Amino acid sequence: MTSGPYNYSYIFKYIIIGDMGVGKSCLLHQFTDKKFMADCPHTIGVEFGTRIIEVAGQKIKLQIWDTAGQERFRAVTRSYYRGAAGALMVYDITRRSTYNHLSSWLTDTRNLTNPSTVIFLIGNKSDLDGQRDVTYEEAKQFADENGLMFVEASAKTGQNVEEAFLETAKKIYQSIQDGRLDLNAAESGVQHKPASPGRPLAAQPPARDNCAC
Amino acid sequence: MENNNILLCLRSPTKDRIEITEYDLKLPAWSLESLKSAAIELRLGRPRSLAWAIMLNALPPPSGDIISSLETHRNFYNDLKCKLSMDPRAVIGDDPLSQNDESAWKQHFCDIELKALILQDVVRTFPDEVYFREKEVQDLMVDVLFFWARSHSHVGYRQGMHEILAPLLFELHLDRKFAPVNLSETLKYYLDVNYLEHHSYMLFNAVMKGMEKFYTTGDVVPSASGRLPTCKVVHNPNEVVRYLEKVKDEYLVSCDSQLATRLVEHNISLELFGIRWLRLLFGREFPRAEIPHLWGFLFADGPMLPHLHYFVVAMLVSLRDTLLSVEAGFALSVLMRPSPLPAAHVMALALSLRRPRHYLRPLPMRPLAPSPDPVPASHRRRRSSYSDSDTSPWCVVPAAAEQRSGALPVAEAAEAAEAAGAVAEGVAEGADVARELAALALLRARLPPAAAALHAALPRVPPRAAAPLHQILQLAALLQCRNHALVDVETALEAAEGDASEKVGRQEIVPIAVVPKRSPMKAPTDTKQPSGAKEVQLKVFHQTECKTTSDFPFLDPLRTRTD
């Protein structure tokens, strides 16, 4: 039960963004439940999911905020996005328009998150290669130019989904190890081992004694 | 049976109940007032969509001219369609490459894009409901949403609107499907299948009058093709976010400050789930079969939905025990998923918050134990789809009530809850028993006179009401004949039902075991009793504090009496 002792050392906060219908919620379900939801209802406002993963022997709880594609940061206050350690930016490889909108998503993300937020670009629906509208090469180039991590994935088959979430976590963890990510910063999107239940999330005193940095 | 208890709480004590006959627009049953009280008591008859339209002021009640009003709506929609579907080729001096905002061609291409955007959502509407897989139905939805968005350009089309339209359309459909052969002229006109789209627009437009503020996006206006521009500056909060803040600051704080404080401590703001609650009018928070009753209840307030905030507060308060006892992430996950309680319970709570002197507060129900790991809400949404049958889950009371006994339908004194400011339930271990005893005392004081009044007011009892009325009278008699003897019982400090030991002390009193035989009610504690017993087993012990029945304990009697 959740009120029992915590069995993880960190909480990383993620957001998933991208145009409507690119499969954000499906990626989340695939990652948290290892299932594909063919008829996933639209996200209105936000939803969230969690999963505990392990990076370098440390248990990390991922708290993933799934946003409504049509909202573009507006419905829910920006503070929820600002405190994100990782942002998964998703487009649909079979719909060019969703790729074309990436630059405005990226602008929004950069404006509303902090500089150390790890942004991971995901080209979803890689199982529909026959209907491909965006090549791997051009997306890879876009990612490189903007310093993003990139992978093509399929929420349907599960291909590369784990990888995307885990690689993001590794990168964030690396930033903590390198000292690039300041755990004391209110909006780092990372919490060290949580305090007793019932405390506000944001007001937890950073416990640095176990930290390797 | 829990539903019965809730239904009792939804009844207005002052109004006479007028039975509504299906597909028969007789007055006064179909008067606005009568429809509203029927909607609040969850017993609207078919055509339900017509009742909604009347309550939302889209159509007059049958005392007015429904037919001519419908004709006006149909003509309006036809004109709107005609005006907004202009063929750009017919416009002289315009060309397809024009980027001029006035250009009919540019508008035409934007319209195509907007329709595609809407279709993308419409095809995903209620995936488990076969009706919405039909192409004609999807096309109808796209048209209604498109013409509404075009004629309300300051709002445009936003995701979620399709889930407002869909339940409306489905009721319109069911009203036609269940219609008997011989109908009055008005009903024939209303139920004409050729005008399903027109009537959908009429109803959707009426609902959106109160809802559109939840869909606007600050001062940002969507483009003609339905997209929002990239955000460059810090935007104003949405109206829906402001609304939710107001609900918290003005209503939740005064109604349950402890809960409001806890949400703030947990850093949980209402918008995280409240946007979905409001934009979909709680459509995903309850099983879909409950939605028509819920919406009827909400529409009873008229098109601007002025009392919606009470329902928002009731949603939160109904989960308070859970929310107060778990950690932040968990509390949030409870709020992010559909309500574990039936909609009728939350409606009864909302009514009692709004008019504490008129409506009794429903007893808190035990929500289901939340599972430890939050699963995205969409996973659990499809708990039940629309029931195609017309039997309401709530309105079949009498027969079922005879069969099984449930918790005592105790209603706390709403005035007391109001006076106390905070809710007094679930205070500490053992307090449950005390509260139930207090409630029982209240019941004893209130039920017999209420039952007598009810009996007097109904000289000729309608057949469906006969059985429950009989039961109520029986119960009242049961309570009444023991009344003088039971006064002492209210002084109980602790109850351990079924306790056979002879230990008796001032602090240990074992007073009540109500044994139901034919009644739908039994004592609030859940111990099973032998079914053969006929009357209340009663042990009365020394301590006496309550001298009169008016002295019944409203608040936490355990605490006050052990002091």
Coordinates of N, CA, C and O in Angstrom, one line a residue, chain B residues 345-466:
Chain B
H345 N -26.0 9.3 -5.0 CA -25.5 9.7 -3.7 C -24.9 11.1 -3.7 O -25.1 12.0 -2.8
V346 N -24.1 11.4 -4.7 CA -23.5 12.7 -4.9 C -24.5 13.8 -5.1 O -24.5 14.9 -4.6
M347 N -25.6 13.4 -5.9 CA -26.7 14.3 -6.1 C -27.4 14.7 -4.8 O -27.7 15.8 -4.5
A348 N -27.6 13.7 -4.0 CA -28.3 13.9 -2.7 C -27.5 14.8 -1.8 O -28.0 15.7 -1.2
L349 N -26.2 14.5 -1.9 CA -25.3 15.4 -1.1 C -25.3 16.8 -1.6 O -25.3 17.8 -0.8
A350 N -25.2 17.0 -2.9 CA -25.2 18.3 -3.5 C -26.5 19.1 -3.1 O -26.5 20.2 -2.7
L351 N -27.6 18.4 -3.1 CA -28.9 19.0 -2.7 C -28.9 19.5 -1.3 O -29.3 20.5 -0.9
S352 N -28.3 18.6 -0.4 CA -28.3 18.9 1.0 C -27.3 20.0 1.3 O -27.5 20.8 2.2
L353 N -26.3 20.2 0.5 CA -25.4 21.3 0.7 C -26.0 22.6 0.2 O -25.9 23.6 0.9
R354 N -26.8 22.5 -0.8 CA -27.4 23.7 -1.4 C -28.6 24.1 -0.5 O -28.8 25.3 -0.2
R355 N -29.4 23.2 -0.1 CA -30.6 23.6 0.7 C -30.7 22.7 1.9 O -31.5 21.8 2.0
P356 N -29.8 22.9 2.9 CA -29.7 22.0 4.1 C -31.0 21.9 4.9 O -31.2 21.0 5.5
R357 N -31.8 23.0 4.8 CA -33.1 22.9 5.5 C -34.2 22.1 4.9 O -35.2 21.7 5.5
H358 N -34.0 21.9 3.6 CA -35.0 21.1 2.9 C -34.7 19.7 2.6 O -35.5 18.9 2.4
Y359 N -33.4 19.5 2.4 CA -33.0 18.1 2.0 C -32.0 17.5 3.0 O -31.1 18.2 3.5
L360 N -32.3 16.3 3.3 CA -31.5 15.6 4.3 C -30.2 15.2 3.7 O -30.1 14.9 2.5
R361 N -29.2 15.1 4.5 CA -27.9 14.8 4.0 C -27.8 13.2 4.0 O -28.2 12.6 4.9
P362 N -27.4 12.7 2.8 CA -27.2 11.2 2.8 C -26.1 10.7 3.7 O -25.1 11.4 3.9
L363 N -26.3 9.6 4.3 CA -25.2 9.0 5.1 C -24.0 8.8 4.2 O -24.1 8.4 3.1
P364 N -22.8 9.1 4.8 CA -21.6 8.8 4.0 C -21.6 7.3 3.6 O -21.8 6.5 4.5
M365 N -21.2 7.1 2.4 CA -21.0 5.7 2.0 C -19.6 5.3 2.0 O -18.7 6.2 1.8
R366 N -19.3 4.1 2.3 CA -17.9 3.6 2.2 C -17.5 3.6 0.7 O -18.0 2.7 0.0
P367 N -16.5 4.4 0.4 CA -16.1 4.3 -1.0 C -15.2 3.0 -1.1 O -14.8 2.5 -0.1
L368 N -15.1 2.5 -2.3 CA -14.3 1.3 -2.5 C -12.9 1.6 -2.1 O -12.4 2.7 -2.3
A369 N -12.2 0.6 -1.6 CA -10.8 0.8 -1.2 C -10.0 1.1 -2.5 O -10.1 0.3 -3.4
P370 N -9.3 2.2 -2.5 CA -8.6 2.6 -3.8 C -7.4 1.6 -3.9 O -6.8 1.2 -3.0
S371 N -7.2 1.3 -5.2 CA -6.1 0.4 -5.4 C -4.8 1.2 -5.3 O -4.8 2.4 -5.6
P372 N -3.7 0.6 -4.9 CA -2.5 1.3 -4.5 C -1.9 2.1 -5.7 O -1.4 3.2 -5.5
D373 N -1.9 1.5 -6.8 CA -1.2 2.2 -7.9 C -2.3 2.8 -8.8 O -3.2 2.2 -9.3
P374 N -2.1 4.1 -9.0 CA -3.1 4.8 -9.8 C -3.0 4.4 -11.3 O -1.9 4.3 -11.9
V375 N -4.1 4.0 -11.8 CA -4.2 3.6 -13.2 C -4.8 4.8 -14.0 O -5.7 5.4 -13.4
P376 N -4.4 5.1 -15.2 CA -5.0 6.2 -15.9 C -6.5 6.0 -16.0 O -7.0 4.9 -16.2
A377 N -7.2 7.1 -15.8 CA -8.6 7.1 -15.6 C -9.3 6.4 -16.8 O -10.3 5.7 -16.6
S378 N -8.8 6.6 -17.9 CA -9.5 6.0 -19.1 C -9.6 4.5 -19.0 O -10.5 4.0 -19.6
H379 N -8.8 3.9 -18.3 CA -8.9 2.4 -18.2 C -10.1 1.9 -17.5 O -10.6 0.9 -17.8
R380 N -10.5 2.8 -16.6 CA -11.6 2.3 -15.7 C -12.9 2.9 -16.1 O -13.9 2.7 -15.5
R381 N -12.9 3.6 -17.2 CA -14.1 4.4 -17.5 C -15.3 3.5 -17.9 O -16.4 3.8 -17.6
R382 N -15.0 2.5 -18.7 CA -16.1 1.8 -19.3 C -16.7 0.8 -18.4 O -16.7 -0.4 -18.6
R383 N -17.2 1.3 -17.3 CA -17.7 0.3 -16.3 C -19.1 -0.2 -16.8 O -19.3 -1.4 -16.6
S384 N -19.9 0.6 -17.3 CA -21.1 0.1 -17.9 C -21.5 1.0 -19.0 O -21.4 2.2 -18.9
S385 N -22.0 0.5 -20.1 CA -22.4 1.3 -21.1 C -23.9 1.6 -20.9 O -24.5 1.2 -20.0
Y386 N -24.4 2.4 -21.8 CA -25.8 2.7 -21.8 C -26.6 1.5 -21.7 O -26.4 0.5 -22.5
S387 N -27.6 1.4 -20.9 CA -28.5 0.3 -20.9 C -29.5 0.6 -22.0 O -30.1 1.7 -22.0
D388 N -29.7 -0.3 -22.8 CA -30.6 0.0 -23.9 C -32.1 -0.1 -23.4 O -33.0 0.4 -24.0
S389 N -32.2 -0.9 -22.4 CA -33.5 -1.0 -21.8 C -33.9 0.3 -21.1 O -33.0 1.1 -20.8
D390 N -35.2 0.5 -21.0 CA -35.5 1.8 -20.4 C -35.7 1.8 -18.9 O -36.2 2.7 -18.3
T391 N -35.4 0.7 -18.3 CA -35.6 0.6 -16.9 C -34.5 1.4 -16.2 O -33.4 1.2 -16.4
S392 N -35.0 2.3 -15.3 CA -34.0 3.1 -14.6 C -33.4 2.3 -13.5 O -34.2 1.6 -12.8
P393 N -32.2 2.5 -13.2 CA -31.6 1.7 -12.1 C -32.1 2.2 -10.8 O -32.0 1.6 -9.7
W394 N -32.7 3.4 -10.7 CA -33.1 4.0 -9.5 C -34.6 3.9 -9.2 O -35.0 3.9 -8.1
C395 N -35.4 3.8 -10.2 CA -36.8 4.0 -10.0 C -37.6 2.8 -9.6 O -38.8 2.8 -9.4
V396 N -36.9 1.7 -9.7 CA -37.6 0.5 -9.2 C -37.3 0.2 -7.8 O -36.4 -0.4 -7.4
V397 N -38.1 0.7 -6.9 CA -37.9 0.6 -5.5 C -38.6 -0.5 -4.8 O -38.0 -1.4 -4.3
P398 N -39.9 -0.6 -4.9 CA -40.7 -1.4 -4.0 C -40.3 -2.8 -3.9 O -40.0 -3.3 -2.8
A399 N -40.3 -3.5 -5.0 CA -40.1 -4.9 -5.0 C -38.8 -5.3 -4.4 O -38.6 -6.2 -3.6
A400 N -37.8 -4.6 -4.9 CA -36.4 -4.9 -4.5 C -36.3 -4.7 -3.0 O -35.6 -5.4 -2.3
A401 N -36.9 -3.6 -2.5 CA -36.8 -3.3 -1.1 C -37.3 -4.4 -0.2 O -36.8 -4.6 0.9
E402 N -38.3 -5.1 -0.6 CA -38.9 -6.1 0.2 C -37.8 -7.2 0.4 O -37.8 -7.9 1.5
Q403 N -37.0 -7.5 -0.6 CA -36.2 -8.7 -0.6 C -35.1 -8.6 0.5 O -34.9 -9.5 1.2
R404 N -34.4 -7.5 0.5 CA -33.2 -7.5 1.3 C -33.1 -6.3 2.2 O -33.8 -5.3 2.0
S405 N -32.4 -6.5 3.2 CA -32.3 -5.4 4.2 C -31.0 -4.7 3.9 O -30.0 -5.4 3.6
G406 N -30.9 -3.5 4.1 CA -29.7 -2.7 4.0 C -29.4 -1.9 5.2 O -30.0 -2.1 6.2
A407 N -28.6 -0.9 5.0 CA -28.3 -0.1 6.1 C -29.5 0.8 6.4 O -30.3 1.1 5.5
L408 N -29.6 1.2 7.6 CA -30.7 2.1 8.0 C -30.6 3.4 7.2 O -29.6 4.0 7.1
P409 N -31.7 3.8 6.6 CA -31.6 5.0 5.8 C -31.7 6.3 6.7 O -32.6 7.0 6.7
V410 N -30.7 6.4 7.4 CA -30.6 7.5 8.3 C -30.2 8.8 7.6 O -29.3 8.7 6.8
A411 N -30.8 9.8 7.9 CA -30.3 11.1 7.3 C -29.9 12.0 8.5 O -30.7 12.1 9.5
E412 N -28.8 12.5 8.5 CA -28.3 13.3 9.6 C -29.1 14.6 9.5 O -29.6 15.0 8.5
A413 N -29.2 15.2 10.6 CA -29.9 16.5 10.6 C -29.0 17.5 9.9 O -27.9 17.8 10.3
A414 N -29.6 18.0 8.8 CA -28.8 18.8 7.9 C -28.5 20.2 8.6 O -27.4 20.7 8.5
E415 N -29.4 20.6 9.4 CA -29.2 21.9 10.1 C -28.0 21.8 11.0 O -27.2 22.7 11.1
A416 N -27.9 20.6 11.6 CA -26.8 20.5 12.5 C -25.5 20.5 11.8 O -24.5 21.1 12.2
A417 N -25.5 19.8 10.7 CA -24.2 19.8 9.9 C -23.9 21.2 9.5 O -22.7 21.6 9.5
E418 N -24.9 21.9 9.1 CA -24.7 23.3 8.7 C -24.1 24.1 9.8 O -23.2 24.9 9.7
A419 N -24.8 24.0 11.0 CA -24.4 24.8 12.1 C -22.9 24.4 12.5 O -22.2 25.3 12.9
A420 N -22.6 23.2 12.4 CA -21.3 22.7 12.9 C -20.2 23.2 11.9 O -19.0 23.2 12.3
G421 N -20.6 23.6 10.7 CA -19.6 24.1 9.8 C -18.9 23.0 9.1 O -18.9 22.8 7.9
A422 N -18.3 22.2 9.9 CA -17.6 21.0 9.3 C -18.5 19.8 9.4 O -19.5 19.8 10.2
V423 N -18.2 18.8 8.7 CA -19.0 17.6 8.8 C -18.5 16.8 10.0 O -17.3 16.7 10.2
A424 N -19.4 16.2 10.6 CA -19.0 15.5 11.9 C -18.8 14.0 11.8 O -18.6 13.3 12.7
E425 N -19.0 13.5 10.5 CA -18.9 12.1 10.4 C -17.5 11.5 10.4 O -16.6 12.2 10.0
G426 N -17.4 10.3 10.7 CA -16.1 9.6 10.6 C -15.0 10.2 11.4 O -13.9 10.3 11.0
V427 N -15.4 10.6 12.6 CA -14.4 11.4 13.4 C -13.3 10.4 14.0 O -12.1 10.7 13.8
A428 N -13.7 9.4 14.6 CA -12.7 8.6 15.2 C -13.3 7.2 15.3 O -14.5 7.0 15.0
E429 N -12.5 6.2 15.7 CA -13.0 4.9 15.8 C -14.1 4.9 16.9 O -13.9 5.5 17.9
G430 N -15.1 4.2 16.6 CA -16.2 4.1 17.6 C -17.2 5.2 17.4 O -18.3 5.1 17.8
A431 N -16.8 6.3 16.8 CA -17.7 7.4 16.5 C -18.8 7.0 15.6 O -19.9 7.5 15.6
D432 N -18.5 6.0 14.7 CA -19.4 5.5 13.8 C -20.7 5.1 14.5 O -21.8 5.4 14.2
V433 N -20.5 4.2 15.5 CA -21.6 3.7 16.3 C -22.4 4.8 16.9 O -23.6 4.9 16.9
A434 N -21.6 5.7 17.5 CA -22.3 6.9 18.1 C -23.1 7.7 17.2 O -24.2 8.1 17.5
R435 N -22.6 7.8 16.0 CA -23.3 8.6 15.0 C -24.6 7.9 14.6 O -25.6 8.5 14.4
E436 N -24.4 6.6 14.4 CA -25.6 5.8 14.0 C -26.7 5.9 15.1 O -27.8 6.0 14.8
L437 N -26.2 5.9 16.3 CA -27.2 6.0 17.4 C -27.9 7.3 17.4 O -29.1 7.4 17.6
A438 N -27.1 8.3 17.1 CA -27.6 9.7 17.1 C -28.7 9.7 16.0 O -29.8 10.3 16.1
A439 N -28.3 9.1 14.8 CA -29.1 9.2 13.7 C -30.4 8.4 14.0 O -31.5 8.8 13.6
L440 N -30.3 7.3 14.7 CA -31.4 6.5 15.0 C -32.4 7.3 15.9 O -33.6 7.3 15.7
A441 N -31.8 8.1 16.8 CA -32.6 8.9 17.7 C -33.4 9.9 16.8 O -34.6 10.2 17.1
L442 N -32.7 10.5 15.9 CA -33.3 11.5 15.0 C -34.4 10.8 14.3 O -35.5 11.4 14.1
L443 N -34.2 9.6 13.8 CA -35.2 8.9 13.0 C -36.4 8.7 13.8 O -37.5 8.8 13.4
R444 N -36.2 8.3 15.1 CA -37.3 8.0 16.0 C -38.1 9.3 16.2 O -39.3 9.2 16.3
A445 N -37.5 10.4 16.2 CA -38.2 11.6 16.4 C -38.9 12.1 15.2 O -40.0 12.7 15.3
R446 N -38.3 11.8 14.0 CA -38.9 12.4 12.8 C -39.8 11.5 12.0 O -40.7 11.9 11.4
L447 N -39.4 10.2 12.0 CA -40.1 9.3 11.0 C -41.6 9.2 11.3 O -42.4 9.3 10.4
P448 N -41.9 8.9 12.6 CA -43.4 8.7 12.8 C -44.3 9.8 12.4 O -45.2 9.6 11.7
P449 N -43.9 11.1 12.8 CA -44.8 12.2 12.3 C -44.8 12.3 10.8 O -45.8 12.6 10.2
A450 N -43.6 12.1 10.2 CA -43.5 12.3 8.8 C -44.3 11.2 8.1 O -45.0 11.5 7.1
A451 N -44.2 10.0 8.6 CA -45.0 8.9 8.0 C -46.5 9.1 8.1 O -47.2 8.9 7.1
A452 N -46.9 9.7 9.3 CA -48.3 9.9 9.4 C -48.8 11.0 8.5 O -49.8 10.9 7.8
A453 N -47.9 12.0 8.3 CA -48.3 13.1 7.4 C -48.4 12.6 6.0 O -49.3 13.0 5.2
L454 N -47.4 11.8 5.6 CA -47.4 11.2 4.3 C -48.7 10.4 4.0 O -49.3 10.5 3.0
H455 N -49.0 9.6 5.0 CA -50.2 8.8 4.9 C -51.5 9.6 4.7 O -52.3 9.3 3.9
A456 N -51.5 10.7 5.5 CA -52.7 11.6 5.5 C -52.7 12.3 4.1 O -53.8 12.5 3.6
A457 N -51.6 12.6 3.6 CA -51.6 13.3 2.3 C -51.9 12.5 1.1 O -52.2 13.0 0.0
L458 N -51.9 11.2 1.3 CA -52.1 10.3 0.2 C -53.3 9.4 0.5 O -53.2 8.2 0.8
P459 N -54.5 9.9 0.3 CA -55.7 9.1 0.6 C -55.8 7.9 -0.3 O -56.1 6.8 0.1
R460 N -55.5 8.2 -1.6 CA -55.5 7.0 -2.5 C -54.1 6.8 -3.0 O -53.5 7.6 -3.8
V461 N -53.5 5.8 -2.4 CA -52.1 5.6 -2.7 C -51.9 5.0 -4.1 O -52.5 4.0 -4.4
P462 N -51.0 5.6 -4.9 CA -50.7 5.0 -6.2 C -50.1 3.6 -6.0 O -49.3 3.4 -5.0
P463 N -50.4 2.7 -6.8 CA -50.0 1.3 -6.6 C -48.5 1.1 -6.4 O -48.1 0.3 -5.5
R464 N -47.6 1.9 -7.1 CA -46.2 1.7 -6.9 C -45.7 2.2 -5.5 O -44.7 1.8 -5.1
A465 N -46.5 3.1 -5.0 CA -46.1 3.7 -3.7 C -46.6 2.9 -2.5 O -46.2 3.1 -1.4
A466 N -47.6 2.0 -2.8 CA -48.3 1.4 -1.7 C -47.4 0.5 -0.8 O -47.4 0.7 0.4

